[in-house]
Short mmCIF file of C-alpha atoms in Angstrom, two decimals:
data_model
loop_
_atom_site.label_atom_id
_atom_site.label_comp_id
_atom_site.label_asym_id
_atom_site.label_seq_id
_atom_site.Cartn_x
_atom_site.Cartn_y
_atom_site.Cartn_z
CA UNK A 275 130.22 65.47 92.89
CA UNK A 276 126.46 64.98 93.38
CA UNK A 277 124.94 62.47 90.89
CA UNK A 278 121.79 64.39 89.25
CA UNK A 279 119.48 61.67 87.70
CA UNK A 280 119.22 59.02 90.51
CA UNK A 281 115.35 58.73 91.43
CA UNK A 282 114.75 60.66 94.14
CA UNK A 283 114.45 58.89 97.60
CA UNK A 284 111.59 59.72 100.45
CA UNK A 285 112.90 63.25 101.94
CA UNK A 286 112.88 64.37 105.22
CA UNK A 287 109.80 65.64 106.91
CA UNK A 288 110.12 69.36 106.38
CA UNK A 289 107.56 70.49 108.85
CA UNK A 290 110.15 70.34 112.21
CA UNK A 291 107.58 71.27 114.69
CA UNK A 292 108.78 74.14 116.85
CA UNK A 293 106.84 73.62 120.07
CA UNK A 294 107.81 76.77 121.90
CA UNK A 295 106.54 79.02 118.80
CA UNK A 296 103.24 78.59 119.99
CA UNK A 297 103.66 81.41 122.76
CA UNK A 298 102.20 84.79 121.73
CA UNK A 299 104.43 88.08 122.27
CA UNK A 300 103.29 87.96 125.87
CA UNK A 301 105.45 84.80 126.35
CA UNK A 302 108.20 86.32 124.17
CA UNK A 303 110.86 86.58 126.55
CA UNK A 304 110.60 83.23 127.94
CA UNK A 305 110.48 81.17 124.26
CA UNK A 306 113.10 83.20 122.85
CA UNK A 307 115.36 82.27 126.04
CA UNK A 308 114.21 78.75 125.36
CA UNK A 309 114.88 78.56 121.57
CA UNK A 310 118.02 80.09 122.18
CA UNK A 311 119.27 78.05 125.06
CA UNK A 312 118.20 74.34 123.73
CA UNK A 313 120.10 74.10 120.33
CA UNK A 314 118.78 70.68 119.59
CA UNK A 315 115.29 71.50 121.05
CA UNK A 316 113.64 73.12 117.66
CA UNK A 317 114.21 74.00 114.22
CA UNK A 318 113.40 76.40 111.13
CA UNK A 319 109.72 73.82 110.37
CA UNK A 320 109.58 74.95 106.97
CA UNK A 321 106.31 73.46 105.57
CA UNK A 322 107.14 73.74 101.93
CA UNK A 323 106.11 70.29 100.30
CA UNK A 324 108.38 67.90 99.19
CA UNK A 325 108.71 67.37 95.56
CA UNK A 326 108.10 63.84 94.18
CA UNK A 327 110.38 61.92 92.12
CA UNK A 328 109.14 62.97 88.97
CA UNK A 329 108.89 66.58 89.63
CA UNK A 330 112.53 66.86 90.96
CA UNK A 331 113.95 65.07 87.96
CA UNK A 332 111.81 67.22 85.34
CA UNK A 333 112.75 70.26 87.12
CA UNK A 334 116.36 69.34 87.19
CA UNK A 335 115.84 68.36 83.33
CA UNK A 336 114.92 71.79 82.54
CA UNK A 337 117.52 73.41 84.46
CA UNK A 338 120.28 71.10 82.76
CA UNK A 339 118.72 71.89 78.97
CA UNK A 340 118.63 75.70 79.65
CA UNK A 341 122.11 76.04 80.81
CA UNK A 342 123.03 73.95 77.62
CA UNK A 343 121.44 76.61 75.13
CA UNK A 344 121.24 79.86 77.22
CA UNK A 345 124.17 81.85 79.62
CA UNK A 346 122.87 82.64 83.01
CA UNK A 347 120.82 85.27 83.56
CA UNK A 348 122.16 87.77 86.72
CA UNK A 349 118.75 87.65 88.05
CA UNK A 350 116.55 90.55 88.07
CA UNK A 351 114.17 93.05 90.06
CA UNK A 352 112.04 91.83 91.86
CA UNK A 353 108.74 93.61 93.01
CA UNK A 354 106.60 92.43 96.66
CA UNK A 355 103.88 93.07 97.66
CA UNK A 356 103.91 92.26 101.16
CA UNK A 357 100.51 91.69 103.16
CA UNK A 358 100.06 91.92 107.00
CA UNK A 359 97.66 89.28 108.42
CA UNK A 360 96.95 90.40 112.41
CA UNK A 361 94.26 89.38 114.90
CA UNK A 362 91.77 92.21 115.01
CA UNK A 363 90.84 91.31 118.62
CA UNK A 364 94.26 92.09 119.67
CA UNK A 365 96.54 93.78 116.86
CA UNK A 366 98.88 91.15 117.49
CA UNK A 367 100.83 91.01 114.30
CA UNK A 368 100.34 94.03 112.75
CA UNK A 369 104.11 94.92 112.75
CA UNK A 370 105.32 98.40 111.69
CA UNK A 371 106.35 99.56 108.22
CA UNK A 372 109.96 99.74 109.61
CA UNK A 373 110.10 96.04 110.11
CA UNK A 374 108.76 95.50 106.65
CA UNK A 375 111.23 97.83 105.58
CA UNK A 376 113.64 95.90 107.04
CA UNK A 377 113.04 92.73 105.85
CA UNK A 378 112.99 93.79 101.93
CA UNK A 379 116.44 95.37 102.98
CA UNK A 380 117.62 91.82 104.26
CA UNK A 381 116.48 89.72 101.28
CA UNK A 382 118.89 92.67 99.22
CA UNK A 383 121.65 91.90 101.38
CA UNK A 384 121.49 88.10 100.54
CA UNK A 385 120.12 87.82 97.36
CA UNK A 386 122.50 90.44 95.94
CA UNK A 387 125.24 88.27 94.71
CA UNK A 388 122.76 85.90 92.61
CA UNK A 389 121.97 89.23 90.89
CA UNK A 390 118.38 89.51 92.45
CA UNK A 391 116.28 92.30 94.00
CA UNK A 392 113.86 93.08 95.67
CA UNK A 393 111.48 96.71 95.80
CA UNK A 394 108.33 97.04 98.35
CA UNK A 395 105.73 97.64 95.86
CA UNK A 396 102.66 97.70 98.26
CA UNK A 397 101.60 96.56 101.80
CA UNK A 398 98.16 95.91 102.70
CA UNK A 399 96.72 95.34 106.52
CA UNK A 400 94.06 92.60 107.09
CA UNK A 401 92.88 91.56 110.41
CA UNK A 402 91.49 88.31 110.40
CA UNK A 403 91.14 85.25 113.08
CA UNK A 404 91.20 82.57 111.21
CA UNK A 405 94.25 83.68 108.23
CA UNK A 406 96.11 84.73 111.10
CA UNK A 407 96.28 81.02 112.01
CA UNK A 408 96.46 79.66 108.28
CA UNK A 409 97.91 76.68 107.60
CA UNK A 410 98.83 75.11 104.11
CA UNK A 411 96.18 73.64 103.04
CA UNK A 412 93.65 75.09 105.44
CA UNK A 413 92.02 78.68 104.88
CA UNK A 414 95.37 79.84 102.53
CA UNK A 415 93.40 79.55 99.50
CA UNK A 416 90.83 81.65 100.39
CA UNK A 417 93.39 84.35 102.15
CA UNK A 418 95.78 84.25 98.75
CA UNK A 419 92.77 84.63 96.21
CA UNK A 420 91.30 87.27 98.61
CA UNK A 421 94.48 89.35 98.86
CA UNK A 422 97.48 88.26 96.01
CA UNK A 423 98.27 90.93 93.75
CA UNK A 424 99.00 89.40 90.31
CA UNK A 425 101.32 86.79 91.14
CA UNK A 426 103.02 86.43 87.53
CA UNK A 427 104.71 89.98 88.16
CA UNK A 428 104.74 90.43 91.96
CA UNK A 429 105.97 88.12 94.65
CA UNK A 430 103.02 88.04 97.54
CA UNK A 431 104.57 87.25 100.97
CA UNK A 432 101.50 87.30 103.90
CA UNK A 433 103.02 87.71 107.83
CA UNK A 434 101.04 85.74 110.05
CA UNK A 435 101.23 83.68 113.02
CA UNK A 436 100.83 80.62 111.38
CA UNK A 437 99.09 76.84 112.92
CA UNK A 438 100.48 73.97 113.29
CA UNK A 439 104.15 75.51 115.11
CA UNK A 440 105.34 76.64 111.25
CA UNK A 441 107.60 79.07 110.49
CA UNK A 442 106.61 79.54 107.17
CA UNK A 443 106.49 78.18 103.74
CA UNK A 444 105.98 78.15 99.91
CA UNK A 445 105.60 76.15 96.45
CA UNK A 446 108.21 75.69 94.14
CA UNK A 447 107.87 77.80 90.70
CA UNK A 448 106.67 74.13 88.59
CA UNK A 449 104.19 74.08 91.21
CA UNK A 450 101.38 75.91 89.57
CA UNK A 451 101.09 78.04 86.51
CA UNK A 452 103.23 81.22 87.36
CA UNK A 453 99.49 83.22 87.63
CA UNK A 454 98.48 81.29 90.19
CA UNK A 455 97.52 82.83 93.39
CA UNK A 456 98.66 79.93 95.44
CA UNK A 457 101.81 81.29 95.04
CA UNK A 458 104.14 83.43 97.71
CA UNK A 459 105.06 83.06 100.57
CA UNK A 460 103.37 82.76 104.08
CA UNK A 461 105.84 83.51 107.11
CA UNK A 462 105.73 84.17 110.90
CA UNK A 463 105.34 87.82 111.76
CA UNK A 464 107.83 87.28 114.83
CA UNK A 465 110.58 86.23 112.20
CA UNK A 466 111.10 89.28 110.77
CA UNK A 467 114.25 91.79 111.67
CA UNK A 468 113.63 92.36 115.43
CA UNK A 469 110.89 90.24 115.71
CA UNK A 470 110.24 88.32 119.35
CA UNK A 471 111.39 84.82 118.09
CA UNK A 472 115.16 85.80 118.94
CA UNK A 473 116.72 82.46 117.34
CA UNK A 474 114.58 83.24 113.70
CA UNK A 475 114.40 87.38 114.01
CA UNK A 476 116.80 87.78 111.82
CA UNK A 477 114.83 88.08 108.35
CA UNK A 478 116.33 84.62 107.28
CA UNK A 479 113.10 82.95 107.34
CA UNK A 480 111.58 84.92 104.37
CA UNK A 481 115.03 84.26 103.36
CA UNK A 482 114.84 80.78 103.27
CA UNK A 483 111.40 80.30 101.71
CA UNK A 484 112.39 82.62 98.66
CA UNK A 485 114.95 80.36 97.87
CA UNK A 486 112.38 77.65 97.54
CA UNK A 487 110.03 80.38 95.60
CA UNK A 488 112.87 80.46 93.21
CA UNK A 489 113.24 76.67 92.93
CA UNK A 490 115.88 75.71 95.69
CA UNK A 491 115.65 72.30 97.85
CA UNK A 492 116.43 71.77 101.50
CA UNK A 493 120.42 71.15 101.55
CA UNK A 494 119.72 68.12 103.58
CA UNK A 495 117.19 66.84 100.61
CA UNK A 496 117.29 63.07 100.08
CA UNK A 497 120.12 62.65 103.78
CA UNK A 498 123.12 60.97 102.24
CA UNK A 499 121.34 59.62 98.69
CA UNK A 500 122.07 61.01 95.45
CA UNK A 501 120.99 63.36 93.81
CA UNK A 502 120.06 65.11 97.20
CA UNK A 503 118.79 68.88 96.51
CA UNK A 504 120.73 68.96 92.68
CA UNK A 505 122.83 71.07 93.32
CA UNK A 506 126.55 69.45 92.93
CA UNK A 507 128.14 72.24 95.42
CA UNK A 508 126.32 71.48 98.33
CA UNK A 509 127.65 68.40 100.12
CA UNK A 510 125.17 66.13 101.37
CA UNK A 511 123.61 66.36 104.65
CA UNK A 512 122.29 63.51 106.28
CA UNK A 513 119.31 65.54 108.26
CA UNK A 514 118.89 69.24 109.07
CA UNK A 515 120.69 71.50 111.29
CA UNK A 516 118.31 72.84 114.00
CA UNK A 517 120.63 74.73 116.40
CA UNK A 518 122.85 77.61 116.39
CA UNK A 519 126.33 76.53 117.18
CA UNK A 520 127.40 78.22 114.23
CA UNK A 521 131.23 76.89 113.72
CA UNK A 522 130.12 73.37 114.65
CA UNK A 523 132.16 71.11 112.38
CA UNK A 524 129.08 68.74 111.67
CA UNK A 525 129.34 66.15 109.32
CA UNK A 526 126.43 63.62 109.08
CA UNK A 527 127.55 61.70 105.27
CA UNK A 528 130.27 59.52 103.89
CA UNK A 529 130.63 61.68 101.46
CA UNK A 530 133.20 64.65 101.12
CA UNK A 531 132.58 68.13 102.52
CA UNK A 532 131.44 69.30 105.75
CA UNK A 533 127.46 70.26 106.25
CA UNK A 534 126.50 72.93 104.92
CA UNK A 535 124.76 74.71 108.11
CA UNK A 536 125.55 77.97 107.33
CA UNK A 537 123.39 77.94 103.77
CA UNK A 538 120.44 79.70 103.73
CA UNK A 539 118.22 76.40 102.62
CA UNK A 540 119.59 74.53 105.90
CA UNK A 541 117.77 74.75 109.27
CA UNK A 542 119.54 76.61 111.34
CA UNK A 543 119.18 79.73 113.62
CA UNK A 544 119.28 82.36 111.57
CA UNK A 545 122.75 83.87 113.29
CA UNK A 546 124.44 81.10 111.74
CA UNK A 547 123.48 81.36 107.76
CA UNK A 548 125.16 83.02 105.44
CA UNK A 549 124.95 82.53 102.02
CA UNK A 550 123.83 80.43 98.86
CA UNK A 551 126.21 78.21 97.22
CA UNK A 552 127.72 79.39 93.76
CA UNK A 553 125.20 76.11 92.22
CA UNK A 554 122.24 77.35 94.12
CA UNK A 555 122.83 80.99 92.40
CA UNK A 556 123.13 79.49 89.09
CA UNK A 557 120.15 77.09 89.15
CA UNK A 558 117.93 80.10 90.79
CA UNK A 559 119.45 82.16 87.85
CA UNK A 560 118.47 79.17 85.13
CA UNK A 561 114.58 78.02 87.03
CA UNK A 562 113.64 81.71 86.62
CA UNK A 563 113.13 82.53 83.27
CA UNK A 564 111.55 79.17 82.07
CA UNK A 565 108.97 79.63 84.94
CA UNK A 566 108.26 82.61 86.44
CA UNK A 567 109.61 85.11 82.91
CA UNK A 568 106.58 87.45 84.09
CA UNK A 569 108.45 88.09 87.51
CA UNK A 570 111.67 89.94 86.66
CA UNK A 571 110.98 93.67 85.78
CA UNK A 572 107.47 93.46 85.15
CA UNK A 573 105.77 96.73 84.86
CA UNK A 574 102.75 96.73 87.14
CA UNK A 575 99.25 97.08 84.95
CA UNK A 576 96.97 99.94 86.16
CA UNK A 577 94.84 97.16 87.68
CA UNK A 578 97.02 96.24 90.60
CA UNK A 579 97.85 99.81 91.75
CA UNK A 580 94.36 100.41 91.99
CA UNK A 581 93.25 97.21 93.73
CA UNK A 582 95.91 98.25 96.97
CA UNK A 583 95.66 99.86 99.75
CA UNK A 584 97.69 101.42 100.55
CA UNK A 585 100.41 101.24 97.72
CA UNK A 586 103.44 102.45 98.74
CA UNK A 587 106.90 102.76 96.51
CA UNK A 588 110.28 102.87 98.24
CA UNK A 589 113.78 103.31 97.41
CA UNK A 590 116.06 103.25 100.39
CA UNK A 591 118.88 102.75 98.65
CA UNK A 592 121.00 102.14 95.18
CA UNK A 593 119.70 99.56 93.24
CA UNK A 594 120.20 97.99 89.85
CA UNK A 595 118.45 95.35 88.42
CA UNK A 596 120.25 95.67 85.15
CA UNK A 597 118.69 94.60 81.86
CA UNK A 598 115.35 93.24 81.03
CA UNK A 599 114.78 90.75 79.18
CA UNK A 600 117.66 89.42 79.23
CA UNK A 601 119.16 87.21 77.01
CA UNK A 602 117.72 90.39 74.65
CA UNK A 603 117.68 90.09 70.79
CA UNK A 604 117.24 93.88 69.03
CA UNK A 605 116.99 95.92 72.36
CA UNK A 606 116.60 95.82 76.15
CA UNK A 607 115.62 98.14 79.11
CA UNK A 608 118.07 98.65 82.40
CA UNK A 609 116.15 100.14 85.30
CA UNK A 610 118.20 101.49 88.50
CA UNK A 611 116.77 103.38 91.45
CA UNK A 612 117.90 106.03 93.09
CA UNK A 613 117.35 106.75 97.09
CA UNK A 614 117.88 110.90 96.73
CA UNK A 615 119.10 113.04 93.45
CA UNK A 616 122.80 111.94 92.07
CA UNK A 617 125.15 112.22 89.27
CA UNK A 618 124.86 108.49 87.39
CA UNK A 619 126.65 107.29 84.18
CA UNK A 620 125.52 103.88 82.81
CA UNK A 621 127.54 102.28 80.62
CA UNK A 622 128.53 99.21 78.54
CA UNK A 623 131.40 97.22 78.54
CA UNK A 624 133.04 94.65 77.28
CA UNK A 625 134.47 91.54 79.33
CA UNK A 626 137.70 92.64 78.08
CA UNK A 627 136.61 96.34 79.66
CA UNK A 628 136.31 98.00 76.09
CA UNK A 629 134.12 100.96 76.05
CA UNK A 630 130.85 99.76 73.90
CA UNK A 631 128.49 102.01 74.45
CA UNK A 632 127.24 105.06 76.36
CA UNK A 633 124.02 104.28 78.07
CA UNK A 634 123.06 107.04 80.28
CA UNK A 635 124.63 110.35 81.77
CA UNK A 636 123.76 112.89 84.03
CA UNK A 637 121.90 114.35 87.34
CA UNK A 638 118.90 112.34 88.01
CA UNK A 639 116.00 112.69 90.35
CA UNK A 640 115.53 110.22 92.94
CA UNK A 641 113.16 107.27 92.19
CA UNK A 642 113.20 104.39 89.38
CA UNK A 643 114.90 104.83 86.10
CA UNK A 644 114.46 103.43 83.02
CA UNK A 645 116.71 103.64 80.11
CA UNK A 646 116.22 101.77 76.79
CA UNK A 647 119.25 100.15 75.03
CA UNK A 648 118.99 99.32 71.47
CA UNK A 649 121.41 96.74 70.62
CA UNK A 650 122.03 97.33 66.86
CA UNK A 651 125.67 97.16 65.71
CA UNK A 652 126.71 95.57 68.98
CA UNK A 653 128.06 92.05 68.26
CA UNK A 654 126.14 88.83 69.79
CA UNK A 655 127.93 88.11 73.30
CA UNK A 656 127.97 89.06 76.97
CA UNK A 657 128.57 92.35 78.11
CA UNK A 658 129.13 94.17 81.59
CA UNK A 659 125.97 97.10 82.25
CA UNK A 660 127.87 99.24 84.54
CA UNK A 661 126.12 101.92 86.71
CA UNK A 662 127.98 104.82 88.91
CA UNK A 663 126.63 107.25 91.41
CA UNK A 664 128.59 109.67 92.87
CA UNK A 665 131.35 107.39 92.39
CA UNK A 666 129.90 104.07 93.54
CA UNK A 667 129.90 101.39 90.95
CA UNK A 668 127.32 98.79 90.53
CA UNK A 669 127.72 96.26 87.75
CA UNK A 670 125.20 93.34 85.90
CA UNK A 671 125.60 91.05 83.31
CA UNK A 672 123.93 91.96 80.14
CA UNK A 673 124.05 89.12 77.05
CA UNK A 674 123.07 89.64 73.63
CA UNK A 675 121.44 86.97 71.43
#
């Protein structure tokens, strides 16, 4: 088991330049043969900065208190508001709404069993030179405070084709005050589903950098040195995996366990990754509340719709971000979404599967739903909110303070 309060050694450089990124769509074919080929010959060059010492530990402190007082939350709804950066000259960039589509549908997919999702709540177009080449640090300020729609409720992800060889990155949530526009998450346009950088066109990339968004480390954090990325299920990887043999048997530390290539927060071509560790879910689940609390079912103010264009709300499919706030003390709110019209019962259970109450009942409309739960004469504990349509059961943790 991982040792968490060690002082943090020097990391890894997390920019992994990607030389054959730096070919436009025109050159597609050729880099993606390239990447593809020559396992060893790139990686993910995630830009995110590396936490210090001090930041890591006091992180991990708050983490370690909150699970001490406080059950873990099963994430949450999350809304995006995704912005398209192209190069007016050329349009190169400006991918389709079925792309974007796409993408929100593969951050579902793997965020679902931490209890997080995600809605499209707008998508802007901006063609500009020089943020279509950002780089962190360079003009990203003046892109993000141009374009980011209130980033305590809404998580801003720009496409671009960004400088420097990067696929993309972000700032951890004790990075700035959660209203910060800095903020979000800036990715390569050819990343996304079906995108022309074949190794990375898998949606992984936005993937990857929401994990950090939501307070996750690199698995190979700190190589071989306690306390690594804090998280005591990941074994400890001595530098990152940059290829795509995906049942390589790699194992770069002393310590026990095999590397961990095929989790989202390693390196690896996005074919090979897979999933988040049960300790990754759990500190994701725990980092949320104490610093982004705006985030997780936030109703948008009349300010934001108004400032985007175009906004644009989609349900594609069933979704249920169960109860918000949650802990709750007197009364909460479950929201679910519907893709078409269907019969839905909501419901709450206990964990021994007692009946508690009934929620919700009924035909509803397609759309969002919202349905307000007042909690007096329920006892204080932890409950399961469970949702059917037309037969299909969906199920979140709701606990009562």
């Amino acid at each position: 088991m991982k040792s968490r309060f060690q002082p943090l050694p020097l990391l890894l450089a997390a920019s992994l330049l990607v030389t054959t990124l730096v070919t436009g769509p025109s050159q597609a074919q050729t880099t993606s043969r390239q990447m593809t080929e020559d396992s060893q010959g790139g990686g993910r060059a995630c830009a995110t900065p590396e936490p210090d010492a001090a930041s890591a530990a006091a992180l991990q402190a708050a983490v370690s208190s909150w699970l001490k007082q406080n059950h873990t939350q099963a994430g949450g709804q999350i809304k995006v508001a995704f912005h398209v950066i192209y190069n007016p000259s050329t349009g190169e960039g400006n991918i389709p709404d079925s792309q974007i589509t796409a993408q929100i549908q593969t951050l579902n997919t793997e965020y679902a069993s931490a209890g997080f999702s995600f809605v499209l709540a707008s998508t802007s177009r901006t063609g500009n030179k020089k943020w279509f080449t950002t780089v962190p640090g360079g003009t990203e300020r003046t892109m993000k405070s141009s374009l980011a729609i209130d980033p305590a409720h809404r998580l801003n992800v720009y496409t671009c084709k960004p400088g420097q060889s990067l696929l993309g990155w972000a700032y951890f949530p004790d990075s700035y005050p959660e209203n910060s526009t800095m903020h979000g998450v800036v990715f390569h346009y050819g990343s996304v589903p079906g995108g022309y950088l074949t190794a990375y066109n898998e949606g992984e990339t936005l993937t990857h950098e929401v994990g950090h968004y939501l307070g996750l480390y690199h698995t190979f954090q700190g190589g071989c040195n306690a306390p690594g990325d804090y998280v005591d299920d990941t074994p400890f990887e001595a530098s990152a995996y940059t290829g795509g043999q995906c049942s390589l048997q790699r194992d770069t530390c002393p310590s026990p366990g095999l590397d961990p290539i095929s989790n989202y927060m390693d390196y690896s071509y996005d074919a090979c990754l897979t999933n988040f560790s049960a300790g990754q879910k759990t500190r994701m689940q725990a980092i949320t509340p104490q610093y982004r609390p705006s985030l997780l079912n936030a109703a948008a103010r009349a300010m934001d719709l108004a400032s985007v264009r175009p906004a644009v709300e989609t349900v594609s499919a069933v979704s249920f971000a169960g109860a918000m706030p949650n802990p709750s003390r007197g009364g909460t709110t479950l929201e679910y979404a519907l893709p078409h019209a269907a019969s839905v019962s909501l419901n709450l259970y206990s964990v021994s599967g007692r009946l508690v109450s009934s929620i919700d009942a009924g035909v509803k409309e397609a759309g969002a739903h919202r349905v307000s739960f007042a909690d007096r004469g329920v006892s204080v504990g932890t409950y399961f909110a469970v949702l059917v349509v037309d037969g299909q059961k969906y199920t979140r943790t709701v606990i009562l303070q």
